[in-house]
PDB file of C-alpha atoms in Angstrom:
ATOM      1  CA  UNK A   2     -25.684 -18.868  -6.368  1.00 53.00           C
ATOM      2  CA  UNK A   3     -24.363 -21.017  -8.500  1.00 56.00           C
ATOM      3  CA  UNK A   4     -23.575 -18.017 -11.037  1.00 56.00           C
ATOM      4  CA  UNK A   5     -21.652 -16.607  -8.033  1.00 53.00           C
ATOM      5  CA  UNK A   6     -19.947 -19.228  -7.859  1.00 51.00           C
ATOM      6  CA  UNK A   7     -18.370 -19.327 -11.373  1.00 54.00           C
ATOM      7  CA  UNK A   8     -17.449 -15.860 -11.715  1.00 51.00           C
ATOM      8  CA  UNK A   9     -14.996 -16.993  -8.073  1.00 50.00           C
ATOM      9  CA  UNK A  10     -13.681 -19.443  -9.777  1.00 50.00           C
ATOM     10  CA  UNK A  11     -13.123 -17.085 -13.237  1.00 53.00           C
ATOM     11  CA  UNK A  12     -11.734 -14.183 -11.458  1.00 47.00           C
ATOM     12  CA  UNK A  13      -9.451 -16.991  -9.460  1.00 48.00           C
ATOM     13  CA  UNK A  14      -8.174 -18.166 -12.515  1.00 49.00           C
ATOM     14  CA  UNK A  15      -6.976 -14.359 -13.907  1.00 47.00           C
ATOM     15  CA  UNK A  16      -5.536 -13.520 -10.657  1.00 43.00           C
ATOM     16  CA  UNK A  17      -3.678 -16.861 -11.076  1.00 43.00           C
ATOM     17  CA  UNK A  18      -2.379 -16.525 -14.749  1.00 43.00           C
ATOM     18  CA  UNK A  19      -1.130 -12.864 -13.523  1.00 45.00           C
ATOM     19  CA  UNK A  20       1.038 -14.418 -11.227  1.00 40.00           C
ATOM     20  CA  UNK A  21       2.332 -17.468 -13.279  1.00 39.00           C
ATOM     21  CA  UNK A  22       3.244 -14.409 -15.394  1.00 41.00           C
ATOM     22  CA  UNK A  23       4.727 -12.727 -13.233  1.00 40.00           C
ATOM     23  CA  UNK A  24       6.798 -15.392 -11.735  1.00 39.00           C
ATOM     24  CA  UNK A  25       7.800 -16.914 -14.780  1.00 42.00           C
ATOM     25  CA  UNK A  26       9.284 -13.277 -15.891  1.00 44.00           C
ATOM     26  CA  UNK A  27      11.007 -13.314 -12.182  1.00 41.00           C
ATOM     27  CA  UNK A  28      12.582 -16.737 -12.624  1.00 52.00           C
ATOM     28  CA  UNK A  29      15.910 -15.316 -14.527  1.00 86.00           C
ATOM     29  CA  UNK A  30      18.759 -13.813 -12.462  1.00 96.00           C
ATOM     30  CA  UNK A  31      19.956 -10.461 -13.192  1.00 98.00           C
ATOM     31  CA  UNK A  32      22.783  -9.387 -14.651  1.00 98.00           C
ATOM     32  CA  UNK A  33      24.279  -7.017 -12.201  1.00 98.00           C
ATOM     33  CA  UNK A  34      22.705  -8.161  -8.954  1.00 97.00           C
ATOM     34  CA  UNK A  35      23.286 -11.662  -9.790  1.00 97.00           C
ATOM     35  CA  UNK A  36      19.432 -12.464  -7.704  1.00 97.00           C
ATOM     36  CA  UNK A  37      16.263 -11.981  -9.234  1.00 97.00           C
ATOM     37  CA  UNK A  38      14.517  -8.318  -9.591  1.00 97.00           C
ATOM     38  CA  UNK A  39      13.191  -7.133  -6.225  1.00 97.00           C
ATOM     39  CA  UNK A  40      12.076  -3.919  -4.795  1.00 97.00           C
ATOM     40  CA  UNK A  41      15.110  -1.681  -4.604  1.00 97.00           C
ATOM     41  CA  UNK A  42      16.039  -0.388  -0.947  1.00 95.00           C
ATOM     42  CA  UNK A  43      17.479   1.873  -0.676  1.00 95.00           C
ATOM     43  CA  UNK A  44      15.663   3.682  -3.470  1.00 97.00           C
ATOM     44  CA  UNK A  45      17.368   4.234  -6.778  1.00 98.00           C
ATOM     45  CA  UNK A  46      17.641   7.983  -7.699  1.00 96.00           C
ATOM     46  CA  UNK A  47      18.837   8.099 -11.319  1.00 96.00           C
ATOM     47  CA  UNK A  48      16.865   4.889 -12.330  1.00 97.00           C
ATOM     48  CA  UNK A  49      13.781   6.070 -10.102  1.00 96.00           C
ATOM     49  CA  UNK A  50      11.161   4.368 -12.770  1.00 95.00           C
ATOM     50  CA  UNK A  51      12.950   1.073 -11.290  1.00 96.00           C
ATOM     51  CA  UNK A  52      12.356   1.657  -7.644  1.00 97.00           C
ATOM     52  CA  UNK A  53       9.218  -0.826  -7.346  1.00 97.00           C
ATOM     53  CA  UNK A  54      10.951  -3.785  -9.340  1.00 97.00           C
ATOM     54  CA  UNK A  55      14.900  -3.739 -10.487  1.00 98.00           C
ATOM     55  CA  UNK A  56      17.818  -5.672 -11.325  1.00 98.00           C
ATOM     56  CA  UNK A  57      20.294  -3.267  -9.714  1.00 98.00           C
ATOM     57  CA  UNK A  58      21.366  -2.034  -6.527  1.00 98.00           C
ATOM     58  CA  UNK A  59      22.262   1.679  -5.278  1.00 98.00           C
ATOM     59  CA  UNK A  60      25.741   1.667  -6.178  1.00 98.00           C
ATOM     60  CA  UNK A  61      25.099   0.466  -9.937  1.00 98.00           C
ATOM     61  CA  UNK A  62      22.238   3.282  -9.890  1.00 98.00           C
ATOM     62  CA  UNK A  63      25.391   6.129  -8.991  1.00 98.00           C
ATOM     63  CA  UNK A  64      27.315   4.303 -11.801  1.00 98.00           C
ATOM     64  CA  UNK A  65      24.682   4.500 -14.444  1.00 98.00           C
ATOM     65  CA  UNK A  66      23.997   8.100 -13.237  1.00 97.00           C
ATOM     66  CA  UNK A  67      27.019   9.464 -13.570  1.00 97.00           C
ATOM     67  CA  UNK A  68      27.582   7.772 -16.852  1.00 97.00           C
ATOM     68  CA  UNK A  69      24.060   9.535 -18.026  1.00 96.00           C
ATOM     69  CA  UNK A  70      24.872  12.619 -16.485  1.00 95.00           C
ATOM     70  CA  UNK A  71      28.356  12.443 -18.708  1.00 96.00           C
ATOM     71  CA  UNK A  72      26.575  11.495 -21.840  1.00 97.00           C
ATOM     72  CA  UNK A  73      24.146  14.191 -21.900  1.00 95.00           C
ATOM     73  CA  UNK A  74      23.395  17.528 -20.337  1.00 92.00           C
ATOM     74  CA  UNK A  75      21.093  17.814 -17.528  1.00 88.00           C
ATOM     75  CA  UNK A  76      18.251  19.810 -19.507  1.00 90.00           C
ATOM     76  CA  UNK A  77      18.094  17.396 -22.244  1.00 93.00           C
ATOM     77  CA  UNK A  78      18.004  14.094 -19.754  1.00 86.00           C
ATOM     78  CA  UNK A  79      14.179  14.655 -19.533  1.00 82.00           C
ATOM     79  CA  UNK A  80      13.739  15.183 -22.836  1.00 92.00           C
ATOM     80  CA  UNK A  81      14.489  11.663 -24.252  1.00 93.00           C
ATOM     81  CA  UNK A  82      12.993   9.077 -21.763  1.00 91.00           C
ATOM     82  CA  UNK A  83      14.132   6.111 -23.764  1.00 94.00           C
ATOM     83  CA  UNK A  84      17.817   6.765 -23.756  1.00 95.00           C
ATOM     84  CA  UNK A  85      17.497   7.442 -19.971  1.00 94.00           C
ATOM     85  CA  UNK A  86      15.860   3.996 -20.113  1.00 96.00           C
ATOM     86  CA  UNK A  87      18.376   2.734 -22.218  1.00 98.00           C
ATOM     87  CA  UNK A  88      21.022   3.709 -19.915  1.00 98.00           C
ATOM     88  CA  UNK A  89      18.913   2.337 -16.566  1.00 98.00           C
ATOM     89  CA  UNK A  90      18.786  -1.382 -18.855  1.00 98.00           C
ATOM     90  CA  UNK A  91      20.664  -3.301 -15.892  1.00 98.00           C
ATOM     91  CA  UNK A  92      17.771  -2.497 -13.579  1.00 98.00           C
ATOM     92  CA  UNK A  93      14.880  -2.996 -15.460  1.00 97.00           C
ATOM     93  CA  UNK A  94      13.015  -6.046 -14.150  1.00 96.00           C
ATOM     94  CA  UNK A  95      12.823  -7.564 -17.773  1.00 96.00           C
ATOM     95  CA  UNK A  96      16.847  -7.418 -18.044  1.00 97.00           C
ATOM     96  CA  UNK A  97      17.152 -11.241 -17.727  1.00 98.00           C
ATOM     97  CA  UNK A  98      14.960 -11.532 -20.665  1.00 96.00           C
ATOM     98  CA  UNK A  99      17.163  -9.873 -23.241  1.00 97.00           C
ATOM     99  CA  UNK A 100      20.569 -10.456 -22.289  1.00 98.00           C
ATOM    100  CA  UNK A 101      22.314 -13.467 -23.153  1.00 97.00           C
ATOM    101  CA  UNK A 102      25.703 -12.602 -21.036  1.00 94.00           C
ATOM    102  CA  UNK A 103      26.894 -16.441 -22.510  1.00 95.00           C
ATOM    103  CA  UNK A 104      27.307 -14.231 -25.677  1.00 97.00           C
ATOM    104  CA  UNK A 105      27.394 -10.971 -23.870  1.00 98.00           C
ATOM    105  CA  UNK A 106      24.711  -9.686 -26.195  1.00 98.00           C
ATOM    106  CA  UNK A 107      21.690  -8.030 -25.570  1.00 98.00           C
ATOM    107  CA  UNK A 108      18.903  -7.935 -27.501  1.00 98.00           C
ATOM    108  CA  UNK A 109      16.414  -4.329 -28.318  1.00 98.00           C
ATOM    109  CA  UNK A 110      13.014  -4.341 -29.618  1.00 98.00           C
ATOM    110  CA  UNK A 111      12.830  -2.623 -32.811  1.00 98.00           C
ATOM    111  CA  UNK A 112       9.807  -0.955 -31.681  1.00 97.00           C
ATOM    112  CA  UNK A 113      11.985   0.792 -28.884  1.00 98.00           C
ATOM    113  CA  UNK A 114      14.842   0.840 -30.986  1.00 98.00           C
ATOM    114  CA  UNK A 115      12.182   3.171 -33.076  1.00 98.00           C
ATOM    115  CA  UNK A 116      11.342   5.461 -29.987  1.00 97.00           C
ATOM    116  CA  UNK A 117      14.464   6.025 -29.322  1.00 97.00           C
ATOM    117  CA  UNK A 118      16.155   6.706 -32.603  1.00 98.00           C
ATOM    118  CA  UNK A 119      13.260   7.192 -35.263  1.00 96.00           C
ATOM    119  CA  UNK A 120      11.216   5.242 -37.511  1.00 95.00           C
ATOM    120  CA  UNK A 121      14.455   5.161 -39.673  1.00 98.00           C
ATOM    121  CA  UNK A 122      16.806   3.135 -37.703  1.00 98.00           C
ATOM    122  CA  UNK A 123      19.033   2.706 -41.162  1.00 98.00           C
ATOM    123  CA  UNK A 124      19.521   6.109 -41.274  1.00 98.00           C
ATOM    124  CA  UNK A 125      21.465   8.719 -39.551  1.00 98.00           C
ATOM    125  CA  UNK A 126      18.582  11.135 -36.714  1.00 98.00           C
ATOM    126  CA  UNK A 127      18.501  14.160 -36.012  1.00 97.00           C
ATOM    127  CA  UNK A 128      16.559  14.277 -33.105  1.00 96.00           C
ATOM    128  CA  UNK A 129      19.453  14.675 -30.281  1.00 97.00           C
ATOM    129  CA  UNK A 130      21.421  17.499 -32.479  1.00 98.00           C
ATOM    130  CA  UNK A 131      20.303  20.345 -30.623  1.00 97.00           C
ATOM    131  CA  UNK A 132      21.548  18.385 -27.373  1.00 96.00           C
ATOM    132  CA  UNK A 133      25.001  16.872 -28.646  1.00 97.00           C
ATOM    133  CA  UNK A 134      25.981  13.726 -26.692  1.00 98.00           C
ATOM    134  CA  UNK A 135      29.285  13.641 -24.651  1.00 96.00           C
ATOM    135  CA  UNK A 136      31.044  10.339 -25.789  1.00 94.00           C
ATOM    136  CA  UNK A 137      34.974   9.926 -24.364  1.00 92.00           C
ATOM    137  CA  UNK A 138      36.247  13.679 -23.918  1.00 94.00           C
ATOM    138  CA  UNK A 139      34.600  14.997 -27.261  1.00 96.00           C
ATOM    139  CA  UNK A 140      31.243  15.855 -27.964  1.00 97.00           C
ATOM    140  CA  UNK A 141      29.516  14.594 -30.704  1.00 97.00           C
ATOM    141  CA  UNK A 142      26.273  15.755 -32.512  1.00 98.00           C
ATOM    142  CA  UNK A 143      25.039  12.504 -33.328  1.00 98.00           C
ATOM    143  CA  UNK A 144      23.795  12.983 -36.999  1.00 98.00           C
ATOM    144  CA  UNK A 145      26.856  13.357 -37.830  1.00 98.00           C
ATOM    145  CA  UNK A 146      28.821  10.826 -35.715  1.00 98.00           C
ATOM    146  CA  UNK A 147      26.607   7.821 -36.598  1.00 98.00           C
ATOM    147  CA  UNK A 148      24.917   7.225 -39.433  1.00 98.00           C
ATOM    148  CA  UNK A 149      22.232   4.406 -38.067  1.00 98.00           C
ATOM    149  CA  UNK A 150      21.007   3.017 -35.259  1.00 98.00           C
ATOM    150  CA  UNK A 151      22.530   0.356 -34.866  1.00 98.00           C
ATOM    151  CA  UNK A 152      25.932   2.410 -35.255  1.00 98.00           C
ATOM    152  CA  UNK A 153      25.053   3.964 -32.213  1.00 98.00           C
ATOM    153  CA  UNK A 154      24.442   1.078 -30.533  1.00 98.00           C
ATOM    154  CA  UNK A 155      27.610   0.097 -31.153  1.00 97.00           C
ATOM    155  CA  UNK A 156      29.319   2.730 -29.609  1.00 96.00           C
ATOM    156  CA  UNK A 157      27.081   3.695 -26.559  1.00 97.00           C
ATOM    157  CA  UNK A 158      26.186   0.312 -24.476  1.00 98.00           C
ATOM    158  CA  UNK A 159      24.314   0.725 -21.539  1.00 98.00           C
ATOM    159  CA  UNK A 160      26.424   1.825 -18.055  1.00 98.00           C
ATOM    160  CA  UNK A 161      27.988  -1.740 -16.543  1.00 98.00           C
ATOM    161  CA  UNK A 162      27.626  -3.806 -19.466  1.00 98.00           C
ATOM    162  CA  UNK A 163      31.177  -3.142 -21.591  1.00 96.00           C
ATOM    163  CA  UNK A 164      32.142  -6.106 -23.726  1.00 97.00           C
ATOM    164  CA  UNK A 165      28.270  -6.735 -24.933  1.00 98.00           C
ATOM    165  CA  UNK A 166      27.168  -6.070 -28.222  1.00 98.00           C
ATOM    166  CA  UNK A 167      23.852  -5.331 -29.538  1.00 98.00           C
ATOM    167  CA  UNK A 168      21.165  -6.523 -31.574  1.00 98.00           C
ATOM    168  CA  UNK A 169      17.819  -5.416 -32.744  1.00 98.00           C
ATOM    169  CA  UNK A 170      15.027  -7.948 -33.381  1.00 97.00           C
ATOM    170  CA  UNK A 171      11.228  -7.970 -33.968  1.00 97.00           C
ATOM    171  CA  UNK A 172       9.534  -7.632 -31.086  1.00 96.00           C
ATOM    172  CA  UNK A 173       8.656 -10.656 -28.837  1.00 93.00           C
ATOM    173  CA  UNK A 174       9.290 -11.657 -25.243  1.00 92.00           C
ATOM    174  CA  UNK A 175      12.945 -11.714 -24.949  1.00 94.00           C
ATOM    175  CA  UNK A 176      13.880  -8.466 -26.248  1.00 97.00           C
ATOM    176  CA  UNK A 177      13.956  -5.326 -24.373  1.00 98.00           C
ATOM    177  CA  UNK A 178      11.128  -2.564 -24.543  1.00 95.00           C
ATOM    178  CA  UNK A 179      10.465  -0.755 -21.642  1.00 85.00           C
ATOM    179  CA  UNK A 180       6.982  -1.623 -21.943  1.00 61.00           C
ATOM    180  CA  UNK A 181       4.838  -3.793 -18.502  1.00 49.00           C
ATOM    181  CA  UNK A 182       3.689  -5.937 -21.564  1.00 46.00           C
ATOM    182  CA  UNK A 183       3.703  -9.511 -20.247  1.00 41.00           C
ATOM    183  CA  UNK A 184       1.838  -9.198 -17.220  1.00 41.00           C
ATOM    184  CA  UNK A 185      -0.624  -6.957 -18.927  1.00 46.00           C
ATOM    185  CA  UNK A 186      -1.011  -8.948 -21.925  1.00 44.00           C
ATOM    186  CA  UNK A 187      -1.612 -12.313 -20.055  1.00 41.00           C
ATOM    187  CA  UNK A 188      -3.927 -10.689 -17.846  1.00 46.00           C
ATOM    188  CA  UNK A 189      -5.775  -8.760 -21.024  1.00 50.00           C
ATOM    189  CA  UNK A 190      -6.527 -12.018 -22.586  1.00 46.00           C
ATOM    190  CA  UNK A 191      -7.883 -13.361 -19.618  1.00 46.00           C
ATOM    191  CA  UNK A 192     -10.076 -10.898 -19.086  1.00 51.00           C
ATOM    192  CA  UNK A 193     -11.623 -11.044 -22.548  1.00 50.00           C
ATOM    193  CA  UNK A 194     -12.177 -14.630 -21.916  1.00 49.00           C
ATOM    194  CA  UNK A 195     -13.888 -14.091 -19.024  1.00 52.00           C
ATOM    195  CA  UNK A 196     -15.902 -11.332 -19.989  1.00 54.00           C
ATOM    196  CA  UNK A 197     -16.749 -13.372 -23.328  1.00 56.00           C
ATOM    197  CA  UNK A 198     -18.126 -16.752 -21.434  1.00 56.00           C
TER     198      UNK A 198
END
């Protein structure tokens, strides 16, 4: 019984650091909507991996679509999920973690910084070429338009956010990554502890 009893009170205490998680990631407005991330409605179409948590709204989801669908042809959008990430940035739920729109900068992790681009991010890719990217009215094969990563950077900012700049940092909580990670993490570690004890 009394065994019973402490596993309760050990799963109660997971399930309780998941949501302290959770909320504390929730706590920062978002940069478009200017609320905190909820479930979109109606449901966003280009930015579809946001639908169950997001920072943006339908009409920023045509915006960023149309700006994607601009950028690069339709049969390579699939192809390269992080720059179709990249573009959806305003309505991923970790948004208010990595922009700083005091300094209108927003901060990538270099590990999806590394997806994205390459393991070389100080050195021109050539992973888009056979795609081209459609930047103003020209088209542009990117090895040969920018010769890092953070050139590109530079030059393509995410739909909605002109005027920011960006930088790329070691990974840690306030930089963006695409990944669930917090919640996970928090409730990884407690789960180790309480299959340890």
């Amino acid at each position: 019984m009394k065994s019973g009893m402490t596993n309760i009170i050990k799963l109660s205490s997971i399930l309780l650091i998941g949501l302290i998680t959770t909320q504390v990631i929730a706590d920062d407005l978002c940069y478009l909507s200017q609320k905190k991330s909820e479930k979109a409605f109606p449901s966003l179409i280009k930015c579809y991996k946001s639908n169950s948590d997001s920072c943006c709204v339908s009409a920023h989801d045509s915006e960023i679509g149309s700006e994607i669908d601009s950028f690069l042809s339709s049969s390579c959008v699939r192809r390269f999920a992080e720059i179709e990430f990249y573009f959806c940035y305003g309505c991923h739920y970790t948004e208010p973690k990595s922009t700083n729109s005091t300094a209108n900068t927003i901060t990538l992790c270099k590990s999806f910084v590394e997806r994205l681009w390459g393991s070389d991010i100080n050195s021109p890719t050539e992973k888009f070429d056979h795609c081209g990217f459609k930047v103003g009215s020209n088209i542009e094969i990117p090895s040969k338009k920018w010769a890092s990563a953070s050139a590109f950077f530079a030059d393509v900012l995410p739909p909605l956010f002109s005027g920011f700049s960006i930088q790329i940092a070691d990974d840690d909580k306030n930089c963006f990554n695409t990944a669930p990670g917090h919640t996970l993490v928090a409730l990884g570690v407690a789960l180790v502890a309480y299959l340890t004890v």
